[in-house]
Short mmCIF file of C-alpha atoms in Angstrom, two decimals:
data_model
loop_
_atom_site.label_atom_id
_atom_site.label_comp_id
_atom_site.label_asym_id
_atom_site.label_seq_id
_atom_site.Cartn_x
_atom_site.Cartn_y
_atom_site.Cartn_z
CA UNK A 15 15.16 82.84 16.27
CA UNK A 16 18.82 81.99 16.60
CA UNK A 17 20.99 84.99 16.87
CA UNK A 18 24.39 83.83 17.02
CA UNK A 19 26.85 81.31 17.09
CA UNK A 20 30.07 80.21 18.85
CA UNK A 21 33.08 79.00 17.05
CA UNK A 22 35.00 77.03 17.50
CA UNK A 23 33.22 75.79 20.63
CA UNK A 24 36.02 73.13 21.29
CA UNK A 25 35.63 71.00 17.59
CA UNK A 26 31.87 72.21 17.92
CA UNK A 27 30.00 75.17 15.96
CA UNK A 28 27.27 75.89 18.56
CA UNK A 29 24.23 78.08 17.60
CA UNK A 30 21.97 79.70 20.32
CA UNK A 31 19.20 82.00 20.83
CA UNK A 32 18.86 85.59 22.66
CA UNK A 33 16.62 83.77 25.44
CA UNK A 34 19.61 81.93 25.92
CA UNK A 35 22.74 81.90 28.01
CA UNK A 36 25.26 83.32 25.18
CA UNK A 37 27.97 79.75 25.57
CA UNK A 38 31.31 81.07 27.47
CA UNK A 39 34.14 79.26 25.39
CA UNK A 40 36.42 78.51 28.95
CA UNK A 41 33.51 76.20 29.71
CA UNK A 42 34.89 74.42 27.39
CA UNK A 43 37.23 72.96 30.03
CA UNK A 44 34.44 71.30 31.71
CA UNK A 45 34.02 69.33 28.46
CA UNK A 46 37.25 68.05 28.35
CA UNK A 47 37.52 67.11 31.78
CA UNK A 48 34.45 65.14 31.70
CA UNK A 49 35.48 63.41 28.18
CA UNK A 50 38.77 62.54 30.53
CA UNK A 51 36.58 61.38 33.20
CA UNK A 52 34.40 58.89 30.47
CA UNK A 53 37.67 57.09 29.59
CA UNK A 54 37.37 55.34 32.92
CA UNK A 55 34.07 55.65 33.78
CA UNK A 56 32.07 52.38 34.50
CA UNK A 57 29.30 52.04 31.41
CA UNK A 58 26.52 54.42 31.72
CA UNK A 59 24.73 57.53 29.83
CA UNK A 60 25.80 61.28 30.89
CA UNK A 61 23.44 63.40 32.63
CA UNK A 62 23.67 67.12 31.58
CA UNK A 63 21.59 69.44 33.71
CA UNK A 64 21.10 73.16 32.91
CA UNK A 65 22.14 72.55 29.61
CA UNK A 66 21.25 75.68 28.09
CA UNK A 67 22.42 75.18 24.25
CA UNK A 68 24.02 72.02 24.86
CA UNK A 69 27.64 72.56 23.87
CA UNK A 70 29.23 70.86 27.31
CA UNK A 71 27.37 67.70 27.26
CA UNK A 72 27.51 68.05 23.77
CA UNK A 73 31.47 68.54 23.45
CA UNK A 74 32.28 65.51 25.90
CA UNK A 75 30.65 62.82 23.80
CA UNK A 76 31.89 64.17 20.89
CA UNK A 77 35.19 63.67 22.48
CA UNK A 78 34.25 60.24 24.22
CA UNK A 79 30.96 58.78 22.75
CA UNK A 80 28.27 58.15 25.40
CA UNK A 81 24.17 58.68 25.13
CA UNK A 82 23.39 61.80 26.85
CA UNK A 83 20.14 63.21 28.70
CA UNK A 84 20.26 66.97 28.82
CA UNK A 85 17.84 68.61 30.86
CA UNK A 86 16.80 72.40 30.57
CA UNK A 87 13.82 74.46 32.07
CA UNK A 88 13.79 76.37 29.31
CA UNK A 89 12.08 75.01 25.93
CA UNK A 90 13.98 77.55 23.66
CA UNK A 91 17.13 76.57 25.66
CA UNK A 92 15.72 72.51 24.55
CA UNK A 93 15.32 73.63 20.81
CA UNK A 94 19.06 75.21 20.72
CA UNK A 95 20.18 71.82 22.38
CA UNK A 96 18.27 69.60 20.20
CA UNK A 97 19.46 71.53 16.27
CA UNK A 98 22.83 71.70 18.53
CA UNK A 99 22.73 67.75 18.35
CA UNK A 100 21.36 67.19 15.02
CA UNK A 101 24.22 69.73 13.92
CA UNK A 102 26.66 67.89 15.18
CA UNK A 103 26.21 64.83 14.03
CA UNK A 104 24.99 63.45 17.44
CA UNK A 105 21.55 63.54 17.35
CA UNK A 106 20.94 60.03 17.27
CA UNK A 107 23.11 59.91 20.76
CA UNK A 108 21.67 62.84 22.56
CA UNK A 109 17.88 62.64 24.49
CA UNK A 110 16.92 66.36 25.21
CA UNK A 111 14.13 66.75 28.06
CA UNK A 112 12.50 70.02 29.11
CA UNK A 113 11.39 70.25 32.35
CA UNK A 114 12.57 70.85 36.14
CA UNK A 115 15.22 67.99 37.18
CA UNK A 116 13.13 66.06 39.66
CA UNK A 117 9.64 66.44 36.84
CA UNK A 118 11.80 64.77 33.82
CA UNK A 119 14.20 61.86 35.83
CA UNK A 120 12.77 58.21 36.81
CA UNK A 121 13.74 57.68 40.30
CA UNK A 122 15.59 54.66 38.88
CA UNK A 123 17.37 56.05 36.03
CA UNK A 124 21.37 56.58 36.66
CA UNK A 125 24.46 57.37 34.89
CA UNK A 126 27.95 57.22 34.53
CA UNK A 127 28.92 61.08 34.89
CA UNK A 128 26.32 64.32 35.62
CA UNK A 129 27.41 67.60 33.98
CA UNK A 130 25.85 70.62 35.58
CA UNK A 131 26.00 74.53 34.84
CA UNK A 132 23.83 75.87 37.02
CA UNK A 133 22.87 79.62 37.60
CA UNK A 134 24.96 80.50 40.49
CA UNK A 135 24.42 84.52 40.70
CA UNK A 136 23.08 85.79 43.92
CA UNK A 137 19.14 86.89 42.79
CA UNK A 138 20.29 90.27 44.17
CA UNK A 139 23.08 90.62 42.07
CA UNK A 140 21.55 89.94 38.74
CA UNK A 141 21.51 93.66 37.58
CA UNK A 142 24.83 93.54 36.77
CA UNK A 143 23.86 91.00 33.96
CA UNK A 144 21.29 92.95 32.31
CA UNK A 145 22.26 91.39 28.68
CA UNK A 146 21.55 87.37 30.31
CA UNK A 147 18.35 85.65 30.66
CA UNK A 148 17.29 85.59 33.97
CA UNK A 149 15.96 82.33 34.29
CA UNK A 150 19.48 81.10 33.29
CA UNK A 151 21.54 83.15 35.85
CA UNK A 152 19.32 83.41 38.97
CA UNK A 153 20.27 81.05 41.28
CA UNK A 154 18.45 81.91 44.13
CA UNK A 155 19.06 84.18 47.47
CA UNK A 156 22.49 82.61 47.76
CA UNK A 157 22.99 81.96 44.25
CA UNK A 158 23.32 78.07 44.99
CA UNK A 159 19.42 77.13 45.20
CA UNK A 160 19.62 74.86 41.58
CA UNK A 161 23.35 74.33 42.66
CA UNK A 162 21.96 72.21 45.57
CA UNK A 163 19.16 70.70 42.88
CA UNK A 164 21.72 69.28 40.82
CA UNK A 165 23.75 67.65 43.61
CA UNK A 166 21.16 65.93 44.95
CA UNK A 167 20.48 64.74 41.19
CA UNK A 168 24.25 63.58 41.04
CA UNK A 169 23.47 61.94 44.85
CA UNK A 170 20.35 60.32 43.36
CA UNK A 171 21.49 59.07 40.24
CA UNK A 172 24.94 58.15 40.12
CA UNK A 173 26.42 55.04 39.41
CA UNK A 174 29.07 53.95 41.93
CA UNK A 175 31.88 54.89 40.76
CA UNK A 176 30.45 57.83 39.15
CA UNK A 177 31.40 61.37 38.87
CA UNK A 178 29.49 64.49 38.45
CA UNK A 179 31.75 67.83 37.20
CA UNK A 180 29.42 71.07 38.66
CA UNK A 181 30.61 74.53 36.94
CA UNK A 182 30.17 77.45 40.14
CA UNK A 183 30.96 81.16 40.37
CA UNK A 184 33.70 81.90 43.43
CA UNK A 185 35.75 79.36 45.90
CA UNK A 186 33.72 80.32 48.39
CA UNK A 187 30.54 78.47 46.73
CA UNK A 188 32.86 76.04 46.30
CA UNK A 189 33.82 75.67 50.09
CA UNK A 190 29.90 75.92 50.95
CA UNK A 191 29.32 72.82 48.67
CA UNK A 192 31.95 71.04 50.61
CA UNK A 193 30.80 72.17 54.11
CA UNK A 194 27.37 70.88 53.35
CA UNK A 195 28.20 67.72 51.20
CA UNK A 196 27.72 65.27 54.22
CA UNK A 197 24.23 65.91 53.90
CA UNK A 198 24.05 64.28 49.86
CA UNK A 199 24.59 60.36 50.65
CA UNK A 200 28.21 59.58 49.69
CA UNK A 201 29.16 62.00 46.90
CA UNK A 202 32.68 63.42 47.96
CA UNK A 203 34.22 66.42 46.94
CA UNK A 204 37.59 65.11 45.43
CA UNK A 205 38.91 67.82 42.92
CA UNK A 206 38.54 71.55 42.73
CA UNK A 207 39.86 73.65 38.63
CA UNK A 208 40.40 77.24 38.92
CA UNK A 209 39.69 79.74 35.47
CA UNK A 210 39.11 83.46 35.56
CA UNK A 211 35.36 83.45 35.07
CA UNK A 212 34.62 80.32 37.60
CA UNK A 213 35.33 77.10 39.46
CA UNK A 214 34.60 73.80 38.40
CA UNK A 215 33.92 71.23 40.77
CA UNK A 216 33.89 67.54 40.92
CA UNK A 217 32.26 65.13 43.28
CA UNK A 218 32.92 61.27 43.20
CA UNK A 219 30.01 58.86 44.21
CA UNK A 220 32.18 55.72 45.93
CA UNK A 221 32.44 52.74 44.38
CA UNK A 222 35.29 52.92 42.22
#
């Protein structure tokens, strides 16, 4: 049962469900940096993990026209994405897979750019929340538990001379990604974008 939409969402009219993350319109930044990132970006899908309704993946190939794989835990999270796609006009572009990231990726599969929105809330705090789904805020006893999951995704499955744009909560995530990055293959943290309701992030895999 769908139970709301956002729009504009960028050019997009997104629809999504109560068991889903209501979309935050400023993450519609991390769409348009990634489309900027695509213009130079060797050839290669985009990877979109905890995509919830779709709308970031979705907005950056609307923008700049690449297949994308968006993965989500959640199968009413899939649906949104999926009718999201079709709504669009990009359904023909746009492979939706519902699972956790290491059950639905080929060890050999790789990409241009990885998107990822993972829950970053400390599980203690998530109280203060009470109108989000849990399973798409709860990110663990230091709120960077799927964080970690999706940078060793990008690690994994980036093209050299990839990118991968990660949406967090607070700097100070942001500085514990860094501290710990040495520990992910090559990826290097290269760019940090402030907004009022979080941090995005972007990591370069070398080879550009």
């Amino acid at each position: 049962m769908t139970t709301g939409t956002v729009e504009p969402f960028g050019s997009l009219r997104i629809a999504y469900d109560e068991r889903v993350l209501q979309p935050r319109p400023w993450t519609a930044a991390q769409s348009l940096w990634a489309a900027e990132l695509l213009r130079d970006a060797p050839p290669g899908p985009v990877l979109e993990l905890c995509a919830g309704a779709g709308q970031i993946g979705l907005l950056a190939i609307a923008t700049e026209p690449r297949p994308l794989v968006a993965v989500d835990l959640n199968p009413v999270a899939c649906d949104c994405a999926r009718r999201n796609a079709d709504a669009a006009g990009l359904g023909e572009l746009v492979e939706v897979r519902e699972g956790g990231i290491d059950d639905v990726l080929e060890p050999a599969e790789t990409f241009a750019l990885v998107i990822a929105d993972p829950p970053w809330v400390r599980r203690r705090e998530t109280g203060r929340y009470p109108e989000d789904p849990l399973l798409a805020i709860d990110g663990g006893e230091d709120g960077l538990e799927v964080a970690w999951a999706c940078v060793a995704a990008a690690s994994s499955h980036l093209i050299p001379g990839g990118a991968a744009l990660l949406q967090l909560g607070t700097v100070e995530q942001a500085d514990t990604i860094r501290g710990s990055l040495e520990s992910y293959g090559d990826l290097e943290l290269v760019e940090l974008r402030f907004f009022d309701r979080g941090v995005l992030v972007r990591l370069d895999q070398p080879g550009r």
